[in-house]
Short mmCIF file of C-alpha atoms and ligand atoms in Angstrom, two decimals:
data_model
loop_
_atom_site.label_atom_id
_atom_site.label_comp_id
_atom_site.label_asym_id
_atom_site.label_seq_id
_atom_site.Cartn_x
_atom_site.Cartn_y
_atom_site.Cartn_z
CA MET X 1 -0.12 0.00 -0.02
CA SER X 2 1.74 3.37 -0.88
CA SER X 3 1.55 6.58 1.13
CA PHE X 4 1.93 9.91 0.24
CA LYS X 5 1.96 13.09 1.77
CA PHE X 6 1.78 16.42 0.28
CA TYR X 7 3.60 19.76 0.74
CA LYS X 8 4.08 23.01 -0.96
CA PRO X 9 6.97 25.22 -0.11
CA ASP X 10 6.46 28.92 -0.40
CA ASN X 11 9.72 30.02 -0.71
CA MET X 12 13.51 28.40 -1.52
CA GLU X 13 14.07 28.67 2.30
CA ASP X 14 11.15 26.22 3.11
CA LEU X 15 12.02 23.86 0.25
CA LEU X 16 15.54 23.27 1.38
CA LYS X 17 14.19 22.88 5.07
CA VAL X 18 12.17 20.11 3.71
CA LYS X 19 14.93 18.72 1.83
CA GLU X 20 17.03 19.02 4.96
CA GLU X 21 14.53 17.17 7.17
CA LEU X 22 13.41 14.31 5.17
CA GLY X 23 16.34 13.95 2.41
CA GLY X 24 15.26 11.41 -0.17
CA ARG X 25 11.86 11.04 0.95
CA ALA X 26 11.24 14.71 0.24
CA LEU X 27 10.28 13.69 -3.69
CA ILE X 28 10.46 16.98 -5.50
CA LEU X 29 7.53 17.40 -8.07
CA ALA X 30 7.84 19.87 -10.82
CA GLY X 31 5.90 19.18 -13.91
CA GLY X 32 5.55 15.04 -12.49
CA THR X 33 5.96 13.85 -16.04
CA ASN X 34 8.34 11.46 -14.45
CA LEU X 35 7.34 11.10 -10.91
CA LEU X 36 4.01 10.25 -11.24
CA ILE X 37 4.46 7.54 -13.76
CA TYR X 38 6.95 6.29 -11.26
CA ILE X 39 4.47 6.24 -8.26
CA LYS X 40 1.82 5.14 -11.09
CA GLU X 41 4.20 2.25 -11.89
CA GLY X 42 4.84 1.48 -7.86
CA SER X 43 8.29 2.01 -8.27
CA ILE X 44 8.23 4.78 -5.66
CA ARG X 45 5.77 3.74 -2.92
CA GLU X 46 5.98 6.28 -0.22
CA GLY X 47 7.20 9.75 0.61
CA THR X 48 6.10 13.36 0.81
CA LEU X 49 5.46 15.33 -2.71
CA VAL X 50 6.83 18.41 -2.96
CA ASP X 51 5.54 20.74 -5.41
CA ILE X 52 8.02 23.20 -6.48
CA LYS X 53 6.01 24.19 -9.94
CA SER X 54 5.31 27.43 -8.93
CA LEU X 55 8.59 28.53 -7.06
CA LYS X 56 9.36 31.96 -8.33
CA GLU X 57 12.83 31.35 -7.37
CA LEU X 58 13.50 28.42 -9.63
CA LYS X 59 11.90 30.40 -12.86
CA GLY X 60 13.61 32.51 -14.92
CA ILE X 61 16.20 32.84 -18.06
CA SER X 62 19.11 35.20 -17.84
CA GLY X 63 22.25 35.89 -20.26
CA ASP X 64 25.00 38.36 -20.30
CA ASN X 65 28.74 38.43 -21.88
CA GLY X 66 27.93 34.81 -23.36
CA TYR X 67 26.89 33.53 -20.07
CA ILE X 68 23.53 31.71 -19.64
CA GLU X 69 21.84 30.71 -16.78
CA ILE X 70 18.24 28.98 -16.78
CA GLY X 71 15.83 28.18 -13.55
CA ALA X 72 15.51 24.29 -13.03
CA GLY X 73 11.93 25.11 -12.89
CA VAL X 74 11.55 26.44 -16.33
CA THR X 75 9.74 24.10 -18.45
CA ILE X 76 11.02 23.10 -21.87
CA ALA X 77 8.32 25.07 -23.73
CA GLU X 78 9.25 27.93 -22.15
CA ILE X 79 12.92 27.31 -23.31
CA LEU X 80 11.56 26.96 -26.70
CA GLU X 81 9.90 30.55 -26.51
CA SER X 82 12.03 32.48 -25.01
CA PRO X 83 13.63 35.20 -27.35
CA LEU X 84 17.12 35.31 -25.38
CA LEU X 85 17.75 31.70 -25.78
CA ASN X 86 16.60 31.42 -29.41
CA ASP X 87 18.64 34.37 -30.12
CA ARG X 88 21.70 33.66 -28.64
CA VAL X 89 22.06 29.81 -28.48
CA PRO X 90 19.73 28.08 -30.94
CA PHE X 91 21.90 25.20 -31.16
CA PHE X 92 20.30 24.50 -27.67
CA THR X 93 16.71 25.40 -28.74
CA ASP X 94 16.48 23.61 -31.78
CA THR X 95 17.65 20.63 -29.30
CA LEU X 96 14.52 20.55 -28.01
CA LYS X 97 11.86 20.56 -30.93
CA ASN X 98 11.71 16.86 -31.03
CA PHE X 99 11.26 16.98 -27.17
CA ALA X 100 8.14 14.74 -26.61
CA ASN X 101 5.52 16.60 -27.87
CA PRO X 102 3.73 20.12 -27.09
CA LEU X 103 1.62 18.90 -24.27
CA VAL X 104 4.55 17.23 -22.26
CA ARG X 105 6.66 20.10 -23.28
CA ASN X 106 4.48 22.45 -21.42
CA MET X 107 4.75 20.37 -18.05
CA ALA X 108 8.42 19.09 -18.14
CA SER X 109 10.75 21.19 -16.73
CA LEU X 110 14.58 21.66 -17.50
CA GLY X 111 15.92 20.53 -14.06
CA GLY X 112 13.54 17.29 -14.05
CA ASN X 113 14.84 16.32 -17.26
CA ILE X 114 18.52 16.20 -15.47
CA ALA X 115 17.45 15.02 -11.82
CA ASP X 116 16.20 12.21 -13.48
CA ALA X 117 19.55 11.38 -15.00
CA SER X 118 17.98 9.03 -17.81
CA PRO X 119 20.50 8.11 -19.97
CA ILE X 120 18.33 9.49 -22.64
CA GLY X 121 17.48 12.80 -21.63
CA ASP X 122 16.97 14.76 -24.20
CA THR X 123 18.33 17.97 -22.88
CA ILE X 124 21.63 16.43 -21.47
CA PRO X 125 24.21 15.85 -24.58
CA SER X 126 23.49 19.17 -25.64
CA LEU X 127 24.30 20.68 -22.06
CA LEU X 128 27.29 18.77 -22.24
CA VAL X 129 28.69 20.03 -24.89
CA LEU X 130 28.46 23.55 -24.11
CA ASN X 131 30.27 22.40 -20.71
CA GLY X 132 26.80 22.88 -18.67
CA ARG X 133 27.24 22.99 -15.04
CA ILE X 134 24.38 22.97 -12.45
CA LYS X 135 23.76 24.88 -9.00
CA ALA X 136 22.92 22.60 -6.53
CA ALA X 137 21.50 24.30 -3.52
CA CYS X 138 21.09 22.86 0.41
CA LEU X 139 20.74 24.94 3.52
CA LYS X 140 24.09 25.10 4.16
CA GLY X 141 24.98 26.61 0.82
CA GLU X 142 25.26 25.70 -2.93
CA ARG X 143 28.02 24.38 -5.00
CA SER X 144 28.50 24.06 -8.81
CA VAL X 145 28.48 20.60 -10.58
CA PRO X 146 29.84 20.46 -14.04
CA LEU X 147 27.43 18.13 -15.85
CA ASP X 148 29.97 15.62 -17.18
CA ARG X 149 30.49 14.73 -13.13
CA LEU X 150 26.89 14.41 -12.23
CA PHE X 151 25.56 11.18 -13.59
CA LYS X 152 26.41 7.55 -11.82
CA GLY X 153 24.12 5.17 -13.69
CA PRO X 154 20.68 5.10 -15.00
CA GLY X 155 18.20 7.20 -12.66
CA GLU X 156 21.05 7.78 -10.39
CA SER X 157 23.15 11.18 -10.10
CA ASN X 158 25.71 12.71 -7.34
CA LEU X 159 23.25 15.19 -5.94
CA LYS X 160 23.16 14.47 -2.29
CA PRO X 161 19.50 13.96 -0.77
CA ASP X 162 19.15 17.38 0.85
CA GLU X 163 20.12 19.16 -2.48
CA VAL X 164 17.90 20.38 -4.82
CA ILE X 165 19.16 21.60 -8.62
CA ARG X 166 18.62 25.55 -8.80
CA THR X 167 19.94 26.25 -11.91
CA VAL X 168 21.71 25.48 -15.09
CA GLN X 169 24.23 27.65 -16.55
CA PHE X 170 26.48 27.32 -19.38
CA SER X 171 28.76 29.70 -21.89
CA ILE X 172 28.48 30.19 -25.37
CA PRO X 173 31.62 29.14 -27.26
CA GLU X 174 32.96 32.09 -28.94
CA ARG X 175 33.22 30.37 -32.35
CA GLY X 176 32.02 27.38 -34.19
CA LYS X 177 28.70 25.40 -34.75
CA GLY X 178 26.42 22.95 -32.77
CA THR X 179 24.07 20.18 -33.96
CA PHE X 180 21.58 17.78 -31.83
CA ILE X 181 20.39 15.08 -33.63
CA LYS X 182 17.91 12.64 -31.74
CA LEU X 183 16.74 9.08 -33.32
CA GLY X 184 13.54 8.13 -31.82
CA LEU X 185 11.24 5.17 -32.62
CA ARG X 186 8.78 7.46 -34.03
CA ASN X 187 8.34 11.46 -34.06
CA GLY X 188 6.31 13.17 -31.11
CA THR X 189 6.31 11.56 -27.91
CA SER X 190 8.72 8.87 -28.20
CA CYS X 191 11.70 9.15 -26.16
CA SER X 192 15.42 8.61 -27.71
CA VAL X 193 16.60 5.52 -28.82
CA THR X 194 20.02 7.35 -29.15
CA SER X 195 21.25 11.09 -29.67
CA VAL X 196 24.29 13.28 -30.26
CA ALA X 197 25.33 16.28 -29.80
CA VAL X 198 28.51 18.09 -31.37
CA TRP X 199 29.86 21.23 -31.00
CA LEU X 200 32.57 22.01 -33.58
CA ALA X 201 35.01 24.98 -34.85
CA ALA X 202 36.83 24.73 -37.73
CA GLU X 203 39.30 26.78 -39.66
CA ASP X 204 39.84 25.75 -43.58
CA GLY X 205 38.08 22.45 -42.68
CA ARG X 206 40.83 21.72 -39.98
CA VAL X 207 38.92 20.83 -36.45
CA GLU X 208 40.35 23.56 -34.18
CA ASP X 209 37.80 22.60 -31.15
CA ILE X 210 35.30 19.85 -31.15
CA ARG X 211 32.93 18.33 -28.47
CA ILE X 212 30.91 15.24 -28.59
CA ALA X 213 28.30 13.82 -26.44
CA PHE X 214 25.83 10.86 -26.78
CA GLY X 215 22.74 9.79 -24.98
CA GLY X 216 21.21 6.44 -25.09
CA VAL X 217 24.98 4.57 -25.77
CA ALA X 218 26.39 4.26 -22.07
CA PRO X 219 24.46 3.90 -18.52
CA ILE X 220 24.93 7.90 -18.29
CA PRO X 221 25.12 10.53 -20.86
CA LEU X 222 28.74 10.83 -22.14
CA ARG X 223 31.20 13.18 -23.39
CA LEU X 224 33.66 11.25 -25.86
CA LYS X 225 36.61 12.68 -24.95
CA LYS X 226 38.85 10.13 -26.86
CA THR X 227 37.02 10.64 -29.71
CA GLU X 228 37.29 14.45 -29.42
CA SER X 229 40.84 14.45 -29.31
CA LEU X 230 41.33 12.26 -32.45
CA PHE X 231 39.46 14.79 -34.37
CA LYS X 232 41.31 17.60 -33.30
CA GLY X 233 43.65 19.03 -35.73
CA GLU X 234 42.42 16.95 -38.25
CA LYS X 235 41.47 18.15 -41.83
CA LEU X 236 38.10 16.68 -42.69
CA ASP X 237 36.77 15.11 -45.62
CA GLU X 238 33.81 12.65 -45.89
CA GLU X 239 36.45 9.51 -45.56
CA LYS X 240 38.19 11.06 -42.32
CA ILE X 241 34.76 11.80 -40.71
CA ARG X 242 33.71 8.33 -41.73
CA ALA X 243 36.88 6.89 -40.12
CA LEU X 244 37.23 8.98 -37.37
CA SER X 245 33.35 8.34 -36.22
CA GLY X 246 34.26 4.82 -36.08
CA GLU X 247 36.46 5.06 -32.99
CA ILE X 248 33.75 5.90 -30.75
CA ASP X 249 33.61 2.07 -30.53
CA LYS X 250 35.92 2.23 -27.88
CA GLU X 251 34.25 4.85 -25.57
CA ILE X 252 30.45 3.42 -25.85
CA SER X 253 28.71 0.62 -23.93
CA PRO X 254 25.27 0.45 -25.65
CA ILE X 255 22.63 -1.89 -24.03
CA THR X 256 19.95 -4.36 -25.95
CA ASP X 257 16.12 -2.87 -24.61
CA VAL X 258 13.00 -2.69 -26.11
CA ARG X 259 13.88 0.33 -28.41
CA GLY X 260 17.36 -1.49 -29.99
CA SER X 261 19.78 -4.01 -29.85
CA ALA X 262 23.36 -3.05 -28.46
CA GLU X 263 24.51 -3.72 -32.21
CA TYR X 264 22.13 -1.71 -33.99
CA ARG X 265 22.75 1.13 -31.31
CA LYS X 266 26.57 1.16 -32.20
CA GLN X 267 25.88 1.06 -35.78
CA VAL X 268 23.33 3.89 -35.45
CA SER X 269 25.85 5.82 -33.31
CA VAL X 270 28.55 6.24 -35.84
CA ARG X 271 26.44 7.15 -38.60
CA LEU X 272 24.60 9.88 -36.18
CA LEU X 273 28.02 10.91 -35.42
CA SER X 274 29.23 11.33 -38.92
CA ARG X 275 25.95 13.39 -40.10
CA ALA X 276 26.07 15.56 -37.13
CA VAL X 277 30.12 16.52 -37.91
CA ARG X 278 29.08 16.72 -41.44
CA ILE X 279 26.42 19.04 -40.67
CA CYS X 280 28.86 21.37 -38.36
CA MET X 281 31.20 21.43 -41.07
CA GLY X 282 28.66 22.89 -43.63
CA MET X 283 28.66 19.41 -45.82
CA GLU X 284 25.00 18.73 -45.07
CA GLU X 285 21.84 20.57 -44.33
CA MET R 1 2.64 7.05 8.18
CA SER R 2 -0.96 6.79 7.76
CA ASN R 3 -2.12 5.84 4.14
CA ARG R 4 -5.37 7.92 4.85
CA GLU R 5 -3.75 11.39 4.48
CA LEU R 6 -6.25 13.79 2.94
CA TYR R 7 -6.02 17.08 1.65
CA ASP R 8 -8.55 19.94 0.71
CA ILE R 9 -8.76 20.60 -2.74
CA ALA R 10 -10.62 23.71 -4.54
CA LEU R 11 -10.50 24.43 -8.00
CA THR R 12 -12.85 25.78 -11.01
CA VAL R 13 -13.74 23.54 -13.82
CA ASN R 14 -15.66 25.11 -16.60
CA ASP R 15 -16.22 27.88 -14.42
CA GLN R 16 -17.81 26.23 -11.37
CA GLU R 17 -16.25 25.57 -8.20
CA VAL R 18 -15.50 22.13 -7.37
CA LYS R 19 -14.15 20.96 -4.11
CA GLY R 20 -12.76 17.77 -2.47
CA ARG R 21 -10.92 15.87 -0.35
CA VAL R 22 -7.89 14.23 -2.37
CA LYS R 23 -4.87 12.05 -1.67
CA ALA R 24 -1.31 13.38 -2.29
CA GLU R 25 -0.97 11.33 -5.52
CA THR R 26 -4.35 12.00 -6.85
CA THR R 27 -4.02 13.07 -10.31
CA LEU R 28 -6.46 15.83 -11.88
CA LEU R 29 -7.91 13.21 -14.52
CA ASP R 30 -9.12 10.94 -11.44
CA PHE R 31 -10.45 13.87 -9.41
CA LEU R 32 -12.49 15.21 -12.49
CA ARG R 33 -13.98 12.17 -13.46
CA ASP R 34 -14.61 11.03 -9.82
CA ASN R 35 -16.24 14.88 -10.06
CA ASN R 36 -18.79 13.45 -13.18
CA PHE R 37 -16.55 15.11 -15.45
CA TYR R 38 -16.51 12.18 -17.90
CA GLU R 39 -16.05 14.04 -20.80
CA VAL R 40 -12.33 14.04 -19.92
CA LYS R 41 -11.07 10.52 -21.42
CA LYS R 42 -8.75 8.32 -19.72
CA GLY R 43 -6.78 6.15 -22.42
CA CYS R 44 -3.24 5.31 -21.77
CA ASP R 45 -2.84 7.40 -18.09
CA LYS R 46 0.59 7.67 -18.58
CA GLY R 47 0.89 10.52 -20.54
CA ASP R 48 1.38 8.86 -24.15
CA CYS R 49 -2.14 9.51 -25.86
CA GLY R 50 -3.60 13.08 -25.11
CA ALA R 51 -7.03 11.81 -24.64
CA CYS R 52 -7.00 13.48 -21.15
CA THR R 53 -6.03 16.83 -22.43
CA VAL R 54 -7.47 19.85 -20.44
CA ILE R 55 -7.01 23.60 -20.35
CA MET R 56 -5.06 24.33 -17.17
CA ASP R 57 -4.24 27.98 -16.53
CA GLY R 58 -4.65 28.85 -20.26
CA LYS R 59 -1.85 26.00 -21.02
CA SER R 60 -2.86 22.41 -22.68
CA THR R 61 -2.33 19.88 -19.94
CA LEU R 62 -2.27 15.85 -19.44
CA SER R 63 -4.32 15.43 -16.63
CA CYS R 64 -3.18 11.77 -16.36
CA ILE R 65 -0.04 12.99 -14.75
CA THR R 66 -0.95 16.19 -12.92
CA SER R 67 -1.20 16.12 -9.51
CA VAL R 68 -4.47 17.46 -8.64
CA LEU R 69 -3.40 19.11 -5.82
CA GLN R 70 -0.88 21.21 -8.25
CA ALA R 71 -3.97 22.13 -9.60
CA GLN R 72 -5.21 24.19 -6.65
CA GLY R 73 -6.80 27.42 -7.10
CA SER R 74 -6.67 26.60 -10.92
CA LYS R 75 -8.89 27.34 -13.70
CA ILE R 76 -9.55 24.23 -15.53
CA TYR R 77 -11.41 23.71 -19.05
CA THR R 78 -12.63 20.86 -20.42
CA VAL R 79 -14.46 20.09 -23.71
CA LYS R 80 -18.03 20.98 -22.52
CA SER R 81 -16.68 24.55 -22.07
CA LEU R 82 -16.72 24.79 -25.69
CA GLY R 83 -20.11 24.53 -26.75
CA THR R 84 -23.80 23.33 -26.21
CA TRP R 85 -25.89 20.99 -28.23
CA ASP R 86 -27.76 23.68 -29.86
CA LYS R 87 -24.52 25.95 -30.08
CA LEU R 88 -21.69 24.07 -31.04
CA HIS R 89 -18.06 25.80 -30.78
CA SER R 90 -16.35 26.23 -34.27
CA LEU R 91 -14.10 23.88 -33.82
CA GLN R 92 -16.98 21.05 -32.92
CA GLN R 93 -18.71 22.22 -35.78
CA ALA R 94 -15.91 21.74 -38.15
CA PHE R 95 -14.82 18.37 -36.71
CA VAL R 96 -18.43 17.37 -37.49
CA ASP R 97 -18.45 18.82 -40.99
CA TYR R 98 -15.11 17.33 -41.75
CA GLU R 99 -15.54 14.24 -40.59
CA ALA R 100 -12.86 14.38 -37.91
CA VAL R 101 -14.58 12.22 -35.51
CA GLN R 102 -15.01 8.43 -35.89
CA CYS R 103 -14.75 6.60 -32.35
CA GLY R 104 -14.36 9.92 -30.87
CA PHE R 105 -12.42 8.70 -27.97
CA CYS R 106 -9.65 10.99 -28.97
CA THR R 107 -11.97 13.83 -29.69
CA PRO R 108 -12.19 15.59 -26.52
CA GLY R 109 -8.43 15.84 -25.73
CA MET R 110 -8.02 16.73 -29.51
CA LEU R 111 -10.70 19.82 -29.62
CA MET R 112 -8.93 21.32 -26.12
CA THR R 113 -5.53 20.78 -27.72
CA ALA R 114 -6.97 23.03 -30.57
CA LYS R 115 -8.58 25.67 -28.69
CA ALA R 116 -4.90 26.12 -26.93
CA LEU R 117 -3.43 26.13 -30.30
CA LEU R 118 -5.78 28.48 -31.92
CA GLU R 119 -5.69 30.84 -28.69
CA LYS R 120 -1.59 31.21 -29.11
CA ASN R 121 -1.63 31.17 -33.06
CA ASP R 122 -4.73 31.92 -34.89
CA HIS R 123 -3.19 31.05 -38.35
CA PRO R 124 -1.11 28.17 -37.81
CA SER R 125 0.30 26.12 -40.70
CA ARG R 126 -0.71 22.78 -41.69
CA GLU R 127 2.69 21.69 -40.34
CA GLU R 128 1.95 23.90 -37.09
CA ILE R 129 -1.47 22.29 -36.28
CA ARG R 130 0.43 18.87 -37.04
CA GLU R 131 3.14 19.34 -34.54
CA ALA R 132 0.83 20.53 -32.13
CA ILE R 133 -1.36 17.67 -31.87
CA SER R 134 1.55 15.23 -32.28
CA GLY R 135 0.60 14.53 -28.52
CA ASN R 136 -3.10 13.37 -29.22
CA LEU R 137 -3.18 10.19 -30.65
CA CYS R 138 -5.78 9.34 -33.09
CA ARG R 139 -6.47 5.08 -33.84
CA CYS R 140 -9.35 6.09 -36.31
CA THR R 141 -9.16 8.98 -38.40
CA GLY R 142 -5.65 9.25 -39.77
CA TYR R 143 -5.13 12.66 -38.70
CA LYS R 144 -5.78 14.22 -42.24
CA LYS R 145 -9.44 15.39 -41.71
CA ILE R 146 -8.44 16.58 -38.16
CA VAL R 147 -6.07 18.71 -39.56
CA ASP R 148 -8.52 20.06 -42.19
CA ALA R 149 -10.98 21.04 -39.56
CA ILE R 150 -8.77 22.77 -37.45
CA GLU R 151 -7.20 24.25 -40.69
CA ALA R 152 -10.77 25.64 -41.95
CA VAL R 153 -11.65 27.15 -38.20
CA SER R 154 -8.21 29.19 -38.57
CA LYS R 155 -8.93 30.23 -41.86
CA GLY R 156 -12.67 31.20 -40.96
CA VAL R 157 -14.35 28.74 -43.84
CA ARG R 158 -17.33 26.52 -43.38
CA LYS R 159 -18.06 23.57 -44.99
C1 FAD K 301 4.61 10.97 -23.02
C2 FAD K 301 5.90 11.09 -22.48
C3 FAD K 301 6.92 11.66 -23.18
C4 FAD K 301 7.97 11.92 -23.23
N1 FAD K 301 9.26 12.12 -23.97
C5 FAD K 301 10.33 12.47 -23.50
C6 FAD K 301 11.58 12.92 -24.32
O1 FAD K 301 11.01 12.85 -25.54
N2 FAD K 301 12.92 13.38 -23.79
C7 FAD K 301 13.18 13.27 -22.53
O2 FAD K 301 13.99 13.96 -22.42
N3 FAD K 301 12.05 12.91 -21.69
C8 FAD K 301 10.92 12.19 -22.15
N4 FAD K 301 10.10 12.20 -21.19
C9 FAD K 301 10.34 12.49 -19.64
C10 FAD K 301 10.04 13.65 -18.82
O3 FAD K 301 8.91 14.23 -19.47
C11 FAD K 301 11.23 14.28 -18.40
O4 FAD K 301 12.29 13.70 -18.07
C12 FAD K 301 11.03 16.13 -18.13
O5 FAD K 301 12.03 16.88 -18.31
C13 FAD K 301 10.84 15.79 -16.52
O6 FAD K 301 10.46 16.72 -15.98
P1 FAD K 301 9.48 17.03 -14.77
O7 FAD K 301 9.40 18.35 -14.31
O8 FAD K 301 8.10 16.58 -15.27
O9 FAD K 301 10.02 16.30 -13.57
P2 FAD K 301 9.38 15.43 -12.10
O10 FAD K 301 8.68 14.29 -12.88
O11 FAD K 301 8.78 16.34 -11.68
O12 FAD K 301 10.51 14.89 -11.43
C14 FAD K 301 11.50 13.69 -12.33
C15 FAD K 301 12.74 13.69 -11.35
O13 FAD K 301 13.59 14.69 -10.80
C16 FAD K 301 13.52 15.10 -9.38
N5 FAD K 301 13.43 16.51 -9.89
C17 FAD K 301 12.67 17.58 -10.51
N6 FAD K 301 12.92 18.93 -10.45
C18 FAD K 301 14.24 19.01 -9.62
C19 FAD K 301 15.31 19.63 -9.08
N7 FAD K 301 14.78 20.99 -9.49
N8 FAD K 301 16.09 19.55 -7.99
C20 FAD K 301 16.25 18.11 -8.19
N9 FAD K 301 15.44 17.11 -8.30
C21 FAD K 301 14.41 17.33 -8.91
C22 FAD K 301 11.97 14.63 -8.77
O14 FAD K 301 11.97 14.36 -7.89
C23 FAD K 301 12.28 13.54 -9.58
O15 FAD K 301 12.75 12.53 -9.34
C24 FAD K 301 8.62 11.90 -21.90
C25 FAD K 301 7.73 11.53 -20.65
C26 FAD K 301 6.43 11.49 -20.95
C27 FAD K 301 5.38 11.11 -20.06
S1 FES K 302 -4.78 9.27 -20.41
FE1 FES K 302 -3.58 10.61 -20.46
S2 FES K 302 -2.06 10.73 -21.81
FE2 FES K 302 -3.30 8.96 -22.31
S1 FES K 303 -11.81 9.10 -33.41
FE1 FES K 303 -11.53 7.30 -32.63
S2 FES K 303 -9.46 7.91 -31.74
FE2 FES K 303 -9.78 9.41 -32.94
#
């Protein structure tokens, strides 16, 4: 028999107090698009639902000097509608155009997507290549955690039981171009099988800087730093791109599940990476 | 912890106040159906089909994955807010005229999504209409007639 309580903090301090008091038993409820499903499935059976949906301190999108900060409670729909983000980082807003469907996007929050620590969270690969960080707050204070050190395994992060994600931040790279490709089973409503984000700066066809992140090819969303270093300094043509993309084999460990087999994911990932690099290089639309 | 902990809830549905006592995890969908708003349909009950779509504080919302306590004080509109049997809303009339209804199970949710879309964007392209309804699944119509109906309303044409 499940048993839940409900609590709606009026402000950040009340939220952090209840987190301090109840730790992991305080279940943060933002959009609820994951949490309510876990409750219905019975994978979570008790705790206090802590409603942060209308907490002002977790809202807001700001940016100056190429630095962007987004409140954890901001919804995917609000990100897509943000003039600031569309103007300054269209790469990031483009990423989210294939996130679920407009109904889910109205509800789903950025913080909930990250805290859920799913290997296929769609906001994560792009934030990884933007060298994104989160600010994790607790009653004692706040720490800044780089996203590439946040995740431990499917559904598991390094957030402490008393911590809340307050904001997500990143700097817009000065040069280069980014792209995100999501492969789902169908458009709309469907989660990713595999996704890739690439940020690339090139001069005369030679890679000056490249950042690559994948979702769905390992227990956590992953930056592929070894593959990045192989690309750096290389003059890219079709063949080179294909060969270097094949090197991700050594860094990924996809699994077989209902959405696809490990071998399928591996093959598809190589192709997705090649395509993303070609797009960044202007060799493909 | 007692498993009978109940909370007071008050919200308005189609401009009528509705009150009750609910569990922490009660969904807006179950609350609405328990209060006789059967026009809100329960399909998958996990966010996948859109049958339970209502408009909550101006936004199309999946009521099956909304905690009713998060809707405390909210203004909820169901398909019955649109029109009456004698005087159908233009969207309802268009769904009839364009044969966009077959079994009808998806229709209440589809209409609310369409209403929210037209309130935000009164001249959507067909592409935009398709995108807007992509979370509302229909097993029967193949969607084309639904898009035709919504497009007709946005252009002010009647069949
Ligand atoms: C039909 C459907 C389709 C979906 N499609 C996609 C998709 O295409 N791509 C995708 O990435 N996801 C998808 N999802 C999953 C989900 O919508 C997203 O992960 C969403 O971003 C979760 O946000 P939320 O606000 O609803 O989180 P909630 O369900 O409210 O919370 C999720 C988890 O994060 C915790 N949490 C929330 N906010 C914070 C915070 N600020 N600090 C600490 N912990 C917090 C909660 O306690 C909970 O454990 C889909 C879900 C559904 C139902
Ligand atoms: S019943 Fe809510 S989306 Fe299917
Ligand atoms: S008319 Fe039958 S599901 Fe749409």
